[in-house]
Amino acid sequence: MPTTVPTPSLDVASIRRDFPILERKIHGKPLAYLDNTATTQKPASVLKALEDFYRTRNANVHRGVYLLGEEATADYEGAREKVARFVNARAAEDVVFTRGTTESVNLVSNAWGRVNVGKGDVIVSTEMEHHSNLVPWQLLAQERGAILRHIPVDGHGRLDLTDLDRILDGPVKMVSFTWVSNALGTVNPVVELTRRAHAAGALVFVDAAQSVPHMPVDFQATDADFLAFSGHKMLGPTGIGALVAKRKHLEAMPPLFGGGEMIREVTLQHATWADVPSKFEAGTMNYADAIGLGAAIDYLTPLGMDLVHAHGRALACQAMRALQAIPGVTVYGPPIEENRGGVVSFSVDGVHAHDVAGTLDQDGIAVRAGHHCAMPLHARLGVPATARASFTVYNDAAEIDRLAAGVRKVKAVFAR
Amino acid sequence: MSLDDLYRQNILDHYQNPRNWGTLEQPDASAEDSNPLCGDRIRMDLRIKDGRVEDLKFSGEGCSISRAAASMLSEEVIGKTLEEVKALNRDDVLELLGIELGPVRLKCALLALKTLKVGVYGLQGWKEEDES
């Protein structure tokens, strides 16, 4: 009789066989793809869904009354339902398809912002944001004469909420923050931040680009007003993502783009808007890639998002231990005991991040080098650029060993 | 492209012992530029005499490719006329480095040349205005 229950975990060997690109050799070495925060590779099932759709069911959605048009529309709306279930939106209609997180932020900062933000109003963000969650609010603030405030980051790359009451004081209209830092893996307290922002009378926008792909996400449980993510970071195609919102906001907001499909009636002088979400989906949408995103969700769901998160965190912990053991290597972000996404940023004394990444590439290891679209955060940490390894379902412990060996080699090559 | 190709001794040598490193007091021309991809930054100070680059110093922060390119370029440029400097192009920089580069790291390699040209063309503009 077995006396212990094995800890459930992902069957990574089996998962790896689903990703054709992992068969590639890079400079003669097997590919260890460790830049999953930037984008993920695609399983064969997603590639097949795209091909099958184009081969057998393609027609413009919401237009043709012929069979192909009906099928394509059903597939597109089916993908919307998959997204809604995956993040527990209240209804499929609360999901607006966009090109990705960046477009979702810009949609809200423009369509919602221009109506709701005026001179002297306050928009709050944080020092750890991706540029996509900073620049759109800067543009809005410049246009409307609004004020930007930022929740600071502490030395471990965590939000410092000490002064939050002061930051939220006054006519704060929006608090927009990332759930998981793309640069450091920090997991922010979404529920607490949302509660306190609401208590201050503000709405909440959550950048979930690094949380939806890697952990269970329950939009309704967060009580956030808006949540955005990108398909290509969660095993899906590029060019598709979503904005999930409370219905009342979508109904109150004016459309951002005018065109076909987003209207109810049009005269030469006026138009009235279609119901949500069509109001925000002008023109021919990227429906094929939305269907591909649905296939990615079909792939992730049976894996169990709690196991996906545990896997990413375990690899991050292994990488932190292995890298911290190398003299001259500095690892950034929250301490190892704390919850984090599958992201580890590090630097090697005296070696530029580009040279770290360039040397690792010679061994087939793909890591990011740079500021990871978070210049203010790097300024806060006092480093010009870092190297970043980030993990997802198909990464394994052997790749972390290769990463650590590769970093030792970096030190050897660049030793004076 | 192997590791030996990419980090051939020559590049490493220029990276670790950059030639003409530093700044000039009261340079005739000075330019600074950065590569937003990685935060690399280069400043170049030039001393010009009789239409030639008499001295050049560079400083900043960058990866081995961008710093080695700046170092090699500095050696190449000193003594050249401004017209000769203006004629330098990306192939000249790649020839100095002696490696092939993809489009991403090409930006690292060309940052120094870009900065140098900003300095030289800025100088020309200033001279012309001054004379008119």
Coordinates of C-alpha atoms in Angstrom, one line a residue:
Chain A
M1 CA 0.0 0.0 0.0
P2 CA 1.4 3.4 -0.9
T3 CA 1.6 5.6 2.1
T4 CA 2.4 8.9 0.4
V5 CA 0.5 10.8 -2.2
P6 CA 2.9 12.1 -4.8
T7 CA 2.8 15.8 -5.2
P8 CA 1.0 16.5 -8.4
S9 CA 3.1 18.2 -11.0
L10 CA 3.3 18.9 -14.7
D11 CA 4.4 16.1 -17.0
V12 CA 7.0 18.3 -18.6
A13 CA 8.5 15.6 -20.8
S14 CA 5.2 15.0 -22.4
I15 CA 4.5 18.8 -22.7
R16 CA 7.8 19.3 -24.4
R17 CA 6.8 17.0 -27.2
D18 CA 3.8 19.2 -28.0
F19 CA 6.1 22.2 -29.0
P20 CA 7.7 21.6 -32.4
I21 CA 10.2 24.5 -32.0
L22 CA 11.9 22.8 -29.1
E23 CA 13.3 20.3 -31.6
R24 CA 15.4 23.2 -33.1
K25 CA 19.1 23.4 -32.6
I26 CA 20.7 26.8 -32.0
H27 CA 24.4 27.0 -32.9
G28 CA 24.3 23.2 -32.8
K29 CA 22.9 23.0 -29.3
P30 CA 19.3 22.2 -28.2
L31 CA 17.2 25.3 -27.8
A32 CA 16.6 26.2 -24.1
Y33 CA 14.0 28.9 -24.6
L34 CA 14.0 31.0 -21.4
D35 CA 12.4 34.3 -22.7
N36 CA 8.8 33.4 -22.0
T37 CA 7.9 36.7 -20.5
A38 CA 8.6 38.3 -23.9
T39 CA 6.6 35.7 -25.7
T40 CA 5.9 31.9 -25.5
Q41 CA 6.3 29.2 -28.1
K42 CA 3.2 27.6 -29.5
P43 CA 2.0 24.0 -29.1
A44 CA 1.1 22.0 -32.2
S45 CA -2.6 22.1 -31.2
V46 CA -2.6 25.9 -31.6
L47 CA -0.8 25.8 -34.9
K48 CA -3.3 23.1 -36.1
A49 CA -6.3 25.2 -34.9
L50 CA -5.1 28.1 -37.0
E51 CA -4.4 26.0 -40.0
D52 CA -7.7 24.1 -39.8
F53 CA -9.6 27.3 -39.5
Y54 CA -8.0 28.8 -42.5
R55 CA -8.2 25.6 -44.5
T56 CA -11.8 24.7 -43.8
R57 CA -13.9 27.4 -42.0
N58 CA -12.6 30.9 -42.9
A59 CA -15.1 33.6 -43.6
N60 CA -15.6 37.1 -42.1
V61 CA -17.3 36.9 -38.8
H62 CA -20.7 38.5 -38.0
R63 CA -21.4 39.1 -41.7
G64 CA -22.1 36.1 -43.9
V65 CA -25.4 34.3 -43.4
Y66 CA -23.9 31.4 -45.4
L67 CA -22.7 28.3 -43.6
L68 CA -19.0 29.3 -43.5
G69 CA -19.9 32.7 -42.1
E70 CA -22.0 31.1 -39.4
E71 CA -19.2 28.6 -38.5
A72 CA -16.5 31.3 -38.3
T73 CA -18.8 33.4 -36.2
A74 CA -19.5 30.5 -33.9
D75 CA -15.7 29.8 -33.6
Y76 CA -14.9 33.4 -32.8
E77 CA -17.6 33.8 -30.2
G78 CA -16.7 30.4 -28.8
A79 CA -13.2 31.7 -28.3
R80 CA -14.6 34.7 -26.4
E81 CA -16.5 32.3 -24.2
K82 CA -13.3 30.3 -23.5
V83 CA -11.5 33.5 -22.5
A84 CA -14.4 34.5 -20.2
R85 CA -14.4 31.1 -18.5
F86 CA -10.6 31.1 -18.2
V87 CA -10.4 34.3 -16.2
N88 CA -13.9 34.0 -14.7
A89 CA -15.4 37.0 -16.3
R90 CA -19.1 37.5 -15.5
A91 CA -20.1 36.9 -19.1
A92 CA -18.5 36.5 -22.5
E93 CA -19.9 40.0 -23.5
D94 CA -17.5 41.4 -20.9
V95 CA -14.5 40.3 -23.0
V96 CA -13.3 42.7 -25.7
F97 CA -10.8 41.3 -28.1
T98 CA -7.8 43.6 -28.7
R99 CA -4.3 43.2 -30.2
G100 CA -3.0 42.6 -26.7
T101 CA -2.3 44.2 -23.4
T102 CA -0.9 47.4 -24.8
E103 CA -4.0 48.0 -27.0
S104 CA -6.2 47.2 -24.0
V105 CA -4.5 49.8 -21.8
N106 CA -4.8 52.4 -24.6
L107 CA -8.4 51.6 -25.3
V108 CA -9.3 52.4 -21.7
S109 CA -6.9 55.4 -21.3
N110 CA -8.5 56.9 -24.4
A111 CA -12.2 55.8 -24.4
W112 CA -12.7 55.9 -20.7
G113 CA -10.0 58.5 -19.9
R114 CA -11.2 61.3 -22.1
V115 CA -14.6 61.2 -20.6
N116 CA -13.7 60.6 -17.0
V117 CA -10.4 62.4 -16.4
G118 CA -10.1 66.1 -16.2
K119 CA -7.7 68.8 -15.1
G120 CA -6.2 68.1 -11.7
D121 CA -7.5 64.6 -11.5
V122 CA -5.0 61.9 -10.4
I123 CA -4.0 58.7 -12.1
V124 CA -2.0 56.3 -9.9
S125 CA 0.4 53.7 -11.3
T126 CA 3.6 52.1 -9.9
E127 CA 7.3 52.3 -10.3
M128 CA 7.5 48.7 -11.5
E129 CA 5.2 49.0 -14.5
H130 CA 6.0 47.9 -18.1
H131 CA 6.1 50.9 -20.4
S132 CA 2.7 49.8 -21.8
N133 CA 1.1 50.7 -18.4
L134 CA 2.9 54.0 -18.0
V135 CA 3.0 55.7 -21.4
P136 CA -0.7 55.6 -22.2
W137 CA -1.5 57.2 -18.9
Q138 CA 1.2 59.8 -19.5
L139 CA -0.5 60.7 -22.8
L140 CA -3.8 60.9 -21.1
A141 CA -2.5 63.1 -18.3
Q142 CA -0.8 65.5 -20.7
E143 CA -3.9 65.8 -22.8
R144 CA -6.3 66.3 -19.8
G145 CA -4.0 68.1 -17.4
A146 CA -4.2 65.3 -15.0
I147 CA -1.6 64.4 -12.4
L148 CA 0.4 61.1 -12.3
R149 CA 1.5 59.5 -9.0
H150 CA 3.4 56.2 -8.6
I151 CA 3.4 53.7 -5.8
P152 CA 7.1 53.2 -5.0
V153 CA 9.1 50.0 -5.1
D154 CA 11.3 48.8 -2.3
G155 CA 14.8 47.4 -2.5
H156 CA 13.5 43.9 -3.2
G157 CA 11.3 45.0 -6.0
R158 CA 8.1 44.9 -4.0
L159 CA 5.5 47.7 -3.9
D160 CA 5.9 49.8 -0.8
L161 CA 2.4 50.5 0.4
T162 CA 3.5 52.6 3.4
D163 CA 2.3 55.9 1.9
L164 CA -0.6 54.4 -0.1
D165 CA -3.2 56.5 1.8
R166 CA -1.4 59.7 0.9
I167 CA -1.0 58.5 -2.7
L168 CA -4.7 57.7 -3.0
D169 CA -5.7 61.0 -1.4
G170 CA -7.6 63.5 -3.6
P171 CA -9.5 63.1 -6.9
V172 CA -7.9 59.8 -7.9
K173 CA -9.8 58.4 -10.9
M174 CA -7.8 55.3 -11.8
V175 CA -5.3 53.0 -10.2
S176 CA -3.5 50.9 -12.8
F177 CA -0.9 48.3 -11.8
T178 CA 0.6 45.1 -12.9
W179 CA -0.4 41.9 -11.1
V180 CA 3.0 40.2 -11.8
S181 CA 6.1 42.2 -12.6
N182 CA 7.5 41.2 -16.0
A183 CA 11.0 42.3 -14.9
L184 CA 11.2 40.8 -11.4
G185 CA 8.4 38.3 -11.0
T186 CA 7.0 40.2 -8.0
V187 CA 3.3 39.2 -7.3
N188 CA 1.4 42.2 -6.2
P189 CA -1.5 42.1 -3.7
V190 CA -4.3 42.7 -6.3
V191 CA -7.2 42.3 -4.0
E192 CA -5.8 44.6 -1.3
L193 CA -4.8 47.3 -3.8
T194 CA -8.2 47.0 -5.5
R195 CA -10.1 47.4 -2.3
R196 CA -8.1 50.4 -1.2
A197 CA -8.4 52.1 -4.6
H198 CA -12.1 51.6 -4.6
A199 CA -12.3 53.0 -1.1
A200 CA -10.6 56.1 -2.4
G201 CA -13.2 56.3 -5.2
A202 CA -11.0 55.2 -8.1
L203 CA -11.4 52.5 -10.7
V204 CA -8.8 49.7 -11.0
F205 CA -7.0 48.5 -14.1
V206 CA -4.9 45.3 -13.8
D207 CA -2.2 44.5 -16.2
A208 CA -2.5 40.7 -16.2
A209 CA -0.1 40.0 -19.0
Q210 CA 2.2 38.0 -16.7
S211 CA -0.5 36.5 -14.5
V212 CA -3.2 35.1 -16.9
P213 CA -0.6 32.9 -18.7
H214 CA 1.0 31.5 -15.5
M215 CA -1.5 31.3 -12.6
P216 CA -5.2 30.9 -11.8
V217 CA -7.0 34.3 -12.5
D218 CA -10.4 35.0 -11.2
F219 CA -11.4 38.4 -12.5
Q220 CA -14.6 38.7 -10.5
A221 CA -12.7 37.7 -7.3
T222 CA -10.3 40.6 -7.8
D223 CA -13.2 43.0 -8.0
A224 CA -11.0 45.0 -10.5
D225 CA -12.8 47.1 -13.1
F226 CA -10.5 46.3 -16.0
L227 CA -8.0 43.5 -16.7
A228 CA -5.9 43.0 -19.7
F229 CA -3.6 40.3 -21.2
S230 CA -2.0 39.1 -24.4
G231 CA -2.5 35.8 -26.2
H232 CA 1.1 35.4 -27.4
K233 CA 2.4 35.3 -23.9
M234 CA 0.1 32.3 -23.1
L235 CA 1.0 29.9 -25.9
G236 CA -1.4 31.6 -28.3
P237 CA -0.8 33.6 -31.5
T238 CA 0.6 37.2 -31.7
G239 CA -1.8 40.0 -32.5
I240 CA -4.6 38.9 -30.2
G241 CA -5.4 39.7 -26.6
A242 CA -8.3 40.8 -24.4
L243 CA -9.7 43.5 -22.2
V244 CA -12.0 42.1 -19.6
A245 CA -14.2 44.6 -17.8
K246 CA -17.2 45.2 -15.6
R247 CA -20.1 45.6 -18.0
K248 CA -21.2 49.0 -16.6
H249 CA -17.9 50.5 -17.7
L250 CA -18.1 49.1 -21.2
E251 CA -21.6 50.3 -21.5
A252 CA -20.8 53.8 -20.3
M253 CA -17.6 54.2 -22.4
P254 CA -17.7 55.7 -25.9
P255 CA -16.1 53.6 -28.6
L256 CA -12.5 54.2 -29.5
F257 CA -12.5 53.2 -33.2
G258 CA -15.4 53.8 -35.5
G259 CA -16.1 51.5 -38.4
G260 CA -18.0 48.5 -39.5
E261 CA -19.5 46.1 -37.0
M262 CA -19.4 48.5 -34.1
I263 CA -22.6 50.3 -35.1
R264 CA -26.3 49.9 -34.7
E265 CA -27.5 52.5 -37.2
V266 CA -25.6 54.9 -39.4
T267 CA -26.7 57.9 -41.3
L268 CA -24.4 60.3 -43.1
Q269 CA -24.3 62.5 -40.0
H270 CA -24.7 60.2 -37.0
A271 CA -24.3 56.7 -35.8
T272 CA -25.5 54.7 -32.8
W273 CA -23.4 52.1 -31.2
A274 CA -23.7 48.3 -31.2
D275 CA -24.0 46.6 -27.8
V276 CA -20.8 45.6 -26.0
P277 CA -18.4 44.1 -26.9
S278 CA -19.0 44.8 -30.6
K279 CA -19.0 48.5 -29.8
F280 CA -15.2 48.2 -29.3
E281 CA -14.5 45.8 -32.2
A282 CA -14.6 48.0 -35.3
G283 CA -13.6 46.6 -38.6
T284 CA -12.6 43.1 -39.3
M285 CA -11.2 41.8 -36.1
N286 CA -8.3 39.3 -35.9
Y287 CA -10.8 36.5 -35.5
A288 CA -8.5 33.7 -36.7
D289 CA -5.9 34.4 -33.9
A290 CA -8.7 34.8 -31.4
I291 CA -9.6 31.2 -32.3
G292 CA -6.0 30.3 -31.9
L293 CA -6.1 31.9 -28.4
G294 CA -9.0 29.7 -27.6
A295 CA -6.9 26.7 -28.6
A296 CA -4.1 27.9 -26.3
I297 CA -6.7 28.1 -23.4
D298 CA -7.8 24.6 -24.3
Y299 CA -4.2 23.5 -24.0
L300 CA -3.5 25.3 -20.7
T301 CA -6.8 24.5 -18.9
P302 CA -6.4 20.7 -18.4
L303 CA -2.8 21.2 -17.1
G304 CA -4.3 23.1 -14.1
M305 CA -3.2 26.7 -13.7
D306 CA -2.3 26.1 -10.0
L307 CA 0.2 23.5 -11.2
V308 CA 1.4 25.8 -14.0
H309 CA 2.1 28.5 -11.4
A310 CA 3.8 26.0 -9.0
H311 CA 6.0 24.8 -11.9
G312 CA 7.1 28.3 -12.8
R313 CA 7.8 29.2 -9.3
A314 CA 9.8 26.0 -8.6
L315 CA 12.0 26.7 -11.7
A316 CA 12.5 30.3 -10.6
C317 CA 13.6 29.1 -7.1
Q318 CA 16.0 26.6 -8.7
A319 CA 17.4 29.3 -10.9
M320 CA 17.8 31.7 -8.0
R321 CA 19.7 29.2 -5.9
A322 CA 21.9 28.2 -8.8
L323 CA 22.7 31.7 -9.9
Q324 CA 23.2 33.1 -6.3
A325 CA 25.8 30.3 -5.8
I326 CA 27.9 31.9 -8.5
P327 CA 30.3 34.6 -7.1
G328 CA 29.7 37.9 -8.8
V329 CA 26.1 37.2 -9.8
T330 CA 23.4 39.4 -8.4
V331 CA 19.8 38.2 -8.5
Y332 CA 17.0 40.9 -8.3
G333 CA 13.5 40.8 -7.0
P334 CA 11.7 39.4 -4.0
P335 CA 13.5 36.9 -1.7
I336 CA 13.2 33.2 -2.5
E337 CA 10.7 32.4 0.2
E338 CA 8.2 34.8 -1.3
N339 CA 5.6 34.0 -3.9
R340 CA 6.8 35.0 -7.4
G341 CA 6.2 34.4 -11.1
G342 CA 8.6 32.3 -13.1
V343 CA 10.9 35.2 -13.7
V344 CA 14.5 35.7 -12.6
S345 CA 16.5 38.8 -13.4
F346 CA 20.2 38.9 -12.7
S347 CA 23.4 40.6 -13.5
V348 CA 27.0 39.5 -13.7
D349 CA 29.6 41.8 -12.2
G350 CA 31.6 43.6 -14.9
V351 CA 29.7 42.0 -17.8
H352 CA 27.0 43.8 -19.7
A353 CA 23.7 42.0 -20.0
H354 CA 24.0 41.9 -23.7
D355 CA 27.2 39.9 -23.4
V356 CA 25.6 37.6 -20.9
A357 CA 22.8 36.9 -23.3
G358 CA 25.1 36.8 -26.3
T359 CA 27.3 34.2 -24.7
L360 CA 24.4 32.1 -23.5
D361 CA 23.0 32.2 -27.0
Q362 CA 26.1 30.4 -28.2
D363 CA 25.0 27.5 -26.0
G364 CA 21.4 27.6 -27.4
I365 CA 20.0 29.4 -24.3
A366 CA 17.7 32.3 -25.1
V367 CA 17.4 34.9 -22.3
R368 CA 16.4 38.5 -22.5
A369 CA 18.9 41.3 -21.9
G370 CA 17.9 44.9 -21.4
H371 CA 15.5 46.9 -19.3
H372 CA 12.6 44.6 -20.2
C373 CA 10.4 47.7 -21.1
A374 CA 10.7 48.9 -17.5
M375 CA 13.2 51.7 -17.6
P376 CA 11.9 53.4 -14.4
L377 CA 12.2 50.2 -12.5
H378 CA 15.8 49.7 -13.6
A379 CA 16.6 53.3 -12.7
R380 CA 15.1 52.6 -9.3
L381 CA 17.3 49.4 -8.9
G382 CA 20.3 51.4 -10.1
V383 CA 21.2 49.0 -12.9
P384 CA 21.4 49.9 -16.6
A385 CA 20.3 46.5 -17.9
T386 CA 19.8 43.0 -16.6
A387 CA 19.6 39.6 -18.0
R388 CA 16.3 37.8 -17.5
A389 CA 15.4 34.1 -17.6
S390 CA 11.6 33.4 -17.5
F391 CA 9.9 30.0 -17.5
T392 CA 6.7 28.3 -18.6
V393 CA 5.2 24.9 -18.9
Y394 CA 7.8 23.3 -21.2
N395 CA 10.9 24.4 -19.3
D396 CA 12.6 21.9 -17.1
A397 CA 15.3 21.6 -14.4
A398 CA 17.9 20.5 -16.9
E399 CA 17.5 23.8 -18.7
I400 CA 18.2 25.6 -15.4
D401 CA 21.4 23.6 -15.0
R402 CA 22.4 24.6 -18.5
L403 CA 21.7 28.3 -17.6
A404 CA 23.9 28.1 -14.5
A405 CA 26.7 26.4 -16.4
G406 CA 26.3 29.0 -19.2
V407 CA 26.6 31.9 -16.7
R408 CA 29.8 30.4 -15.3
K409 CA 31.1 30.3 -18.8
V410 CA 30.2 34.0 -19.3
K411 CA 32.4 34.7 -16.3
A412 CA 35.2 32.7 -17.8
V413 CA 35.0 34.4 -21.2
F414 CA 34.9 37.9 -19.7
A415 CA 37.4 37.4 -16.9
R416 CA 40.1 39.9 -17.0
Chain B
M1 CA 28.9 32.1 -35.9
S2 CA 30.8 30.5 -33.0
L3 CA 31.7 31.9 -29.6
D4 CA 35.2 32.4 -30.9
D5 CA 33.9 34.4 -33.8
L6 CA 31.6 36.6 -31.6
Y7 CA 34.0 37.3 -28.8
R8 CA 37.2 37.0 -30.7
Q9 CA 40.1 38.2 -28.7
N10 CA 40.3 41.5 -30.5
I11 CA 36.9 42.6 -29.5
L12 CA 37.4 41.5 -25.9
D13 CA 40.7 43.4 -25.8
H14 CA 39.1 46.6 -27.0
Y15 CA 36.2 46.1 -24.5
Q16 CA 38.4 45.5 -21.6
N17 CA 41.1 48.1 -22.5
P18 CA 39.2 50.7 -24.5
R19 CA 41.4 53.0 -26.5
N20 CA 40.8 56.8 -26.2
W21 CA 38.6 56.3 -23.2
G22 CA 37.6 59.4 -21.3
T23 CA 36.5 63.0 -22.0
L24 CA 38.1 66.1 -23.4
E25 CA 38.1 69.5 -21.7
Q26 CA 36.5 72.0 -24.0
P27 CA 36.0 69.8 -27.0
D28 CA 35.2 71.4 -30.4
A29 CA 32.3 68.9 -30.8
S30 CA 30.6 66.6 -28.4
A31 CA 27.7 64.2 -28.9
E32 CA 25.8 61.7 -26.8
D33 CA 23.5 59.0 -28.0
S34 CA 21.8 55.9 -26.5
N35 CA 20.3 52.7 -27.6
P36 CA 16.9 52.4 -26.0
L37 CA 16.9 48.6 -26.4
C38 CA 19.5 48.1 -23.8
G39 CA 20.3 51.5 -22.3
D40 CA 23.8 51.6 -23.9
R41 CA 25.1 55.2 -23.9
I42 CA 28.1 56.7 -25.6
R43 CA 29.5 60.2 -25.4
M44 CA 32.1 61.3 -27.9
D45 CA 34.3 64.4 -27.5
L46 CA 36.2 65.7 -30.6
R47 CA 39.1 68.1 -31.0
I48 CA 39.3 69.4 -34.5
K49 CA 42.3 71.2 -36.0
D50 CA 42.6 72.3 -39.7
G51 CA 39.6 70.2 -40.7
R52 CA 41.0 67.0 -39.1
V53 CA 40.2 65.1 -36.0
E54 CA 43.1 65.8 -33.8
D55 CA 41.8 64.0 -30.7
L56 CA 38.8 62.0 -29.7
K57 CA 37.7 60.6 -26.4
F58 CA 34.7 58.5 -25.7
S59 CA 32.9 57.4 -22.6
G60 CA 29.6 55.8 -21.5
E61 CA 28.3 52.3 -20.8
G62 CA 27.7 49.4 -23.1
C63 CA 28.2 45.8 -24.1
S64 CA 31.4 44.4 -25.6
I65 CA 30.2 45.0 -29.1
S66 CA 29.2 48.7 -28.7
R67 CA 32.3 49.6 -26.6
A68 CA 34.7 47.7 -28.9
A69 CA 33.2 49.4 -31.9
A70 CA 33.6 52.8 -30.3
S71 CA 37.2 52.0 -29.3
M72 CA 38.2 50.7 -32.8
L73 CA 36.4 53.6 -34.4
S74 CA 38.3 56.1 -32.2
E75 CA 41.6 54.7 -33.5
E76 CA 40.4 54.8 -37.0
V77 CA 39.1 58.4 -36.9
I78 CA 42.0 60.3 -35.3
G79 CA 43.9 62.0 -38.0
K80 CA 41.1 61.8 -40.6
T81 CA 39.5 64.8 -42.2
L82 CA 35.9 65.6 -41.4
E83 CA 34.9 64.6 -44.9
E84 CA 36.6 61.2 -44.4
V85 CA 34.7 60.8 -41.1
K86 CA 31.4 61.7 -42.7
A87 CA 32.0 59.0 -45.4
L88 CA 32.4 56.2 -42.8
N89 CA 29.5 53.7 -43.0
R90 CA 28.3 50.6 -41.3
D91 CA 30.4 48.3 -43.5
D92 CA 33.5 50.1 -42.2
V93 CA 32.4 49.4 -38.6
L94 CA 31.7 45.8 -39.3
E95 CA 35.0 45.4 -41.0
L96 CA 36.7 46.8 -38.0
L97 CA 34.9 44.4 -35.7
G98 CA 35.5 41.5 -38.1
I99 CA 32.2 39.7 -37.4
E100 CA 28.7 39.4 -38.8
L101 CA 25.8 40.6 -36.7
G102 CA 22.1 40.2 -36.7
P103 CA 19.8 43.3 -36.8
V104 CA 19.4 43.5 -33.0
R105 CA 23.1 43.6 -32.1
L106 CA 23.9 45.7 -35.2
K107 CA 22.4 48.6 -33.3
C108 CA 25.0 48.0 -30.6
A109 CA 27.8 48.0 -33.2
L110 CA 26.6 51.2 -34.9
L111 CA 25.9 53.3 -31.8
A112 CA 29.4 54.8 -31.8
L113 CA 29.3 55.7 -35.5
K114 CA 25.9 57.3 -35.1
T115 CA 27.2 59.3 -32.1
L116 CA 30.3 60.3 -34.0
K117 CA 28.3 61.5 -37.0
V118 CA 26.0 63.6 -34.8
G119 CA 29.1 65.2 -33.4
V120 CA 30.7 65.9 -36.7
Y121 CA 27.5 67.2 -38.5
G122 CA 26.7 69.3 -35.4
L123 CA 30.1 70.8 -35.6
Q124 CA 29.7 71.6 -39.3
G125 CA 26.3 73.3 -38.6
W126 CA 27.8 75.3 -35.8
K127 CA 30.8 76.5 -38.0
E128 CA 28.5 77.5 -40.8
E129 CA 26.3 79.5 -38.5
D130 CA 29.3 81.1 -37.0
E131 CA 30.7 82.2 -40.2
S132 CA 27.5 83.6 -41.6

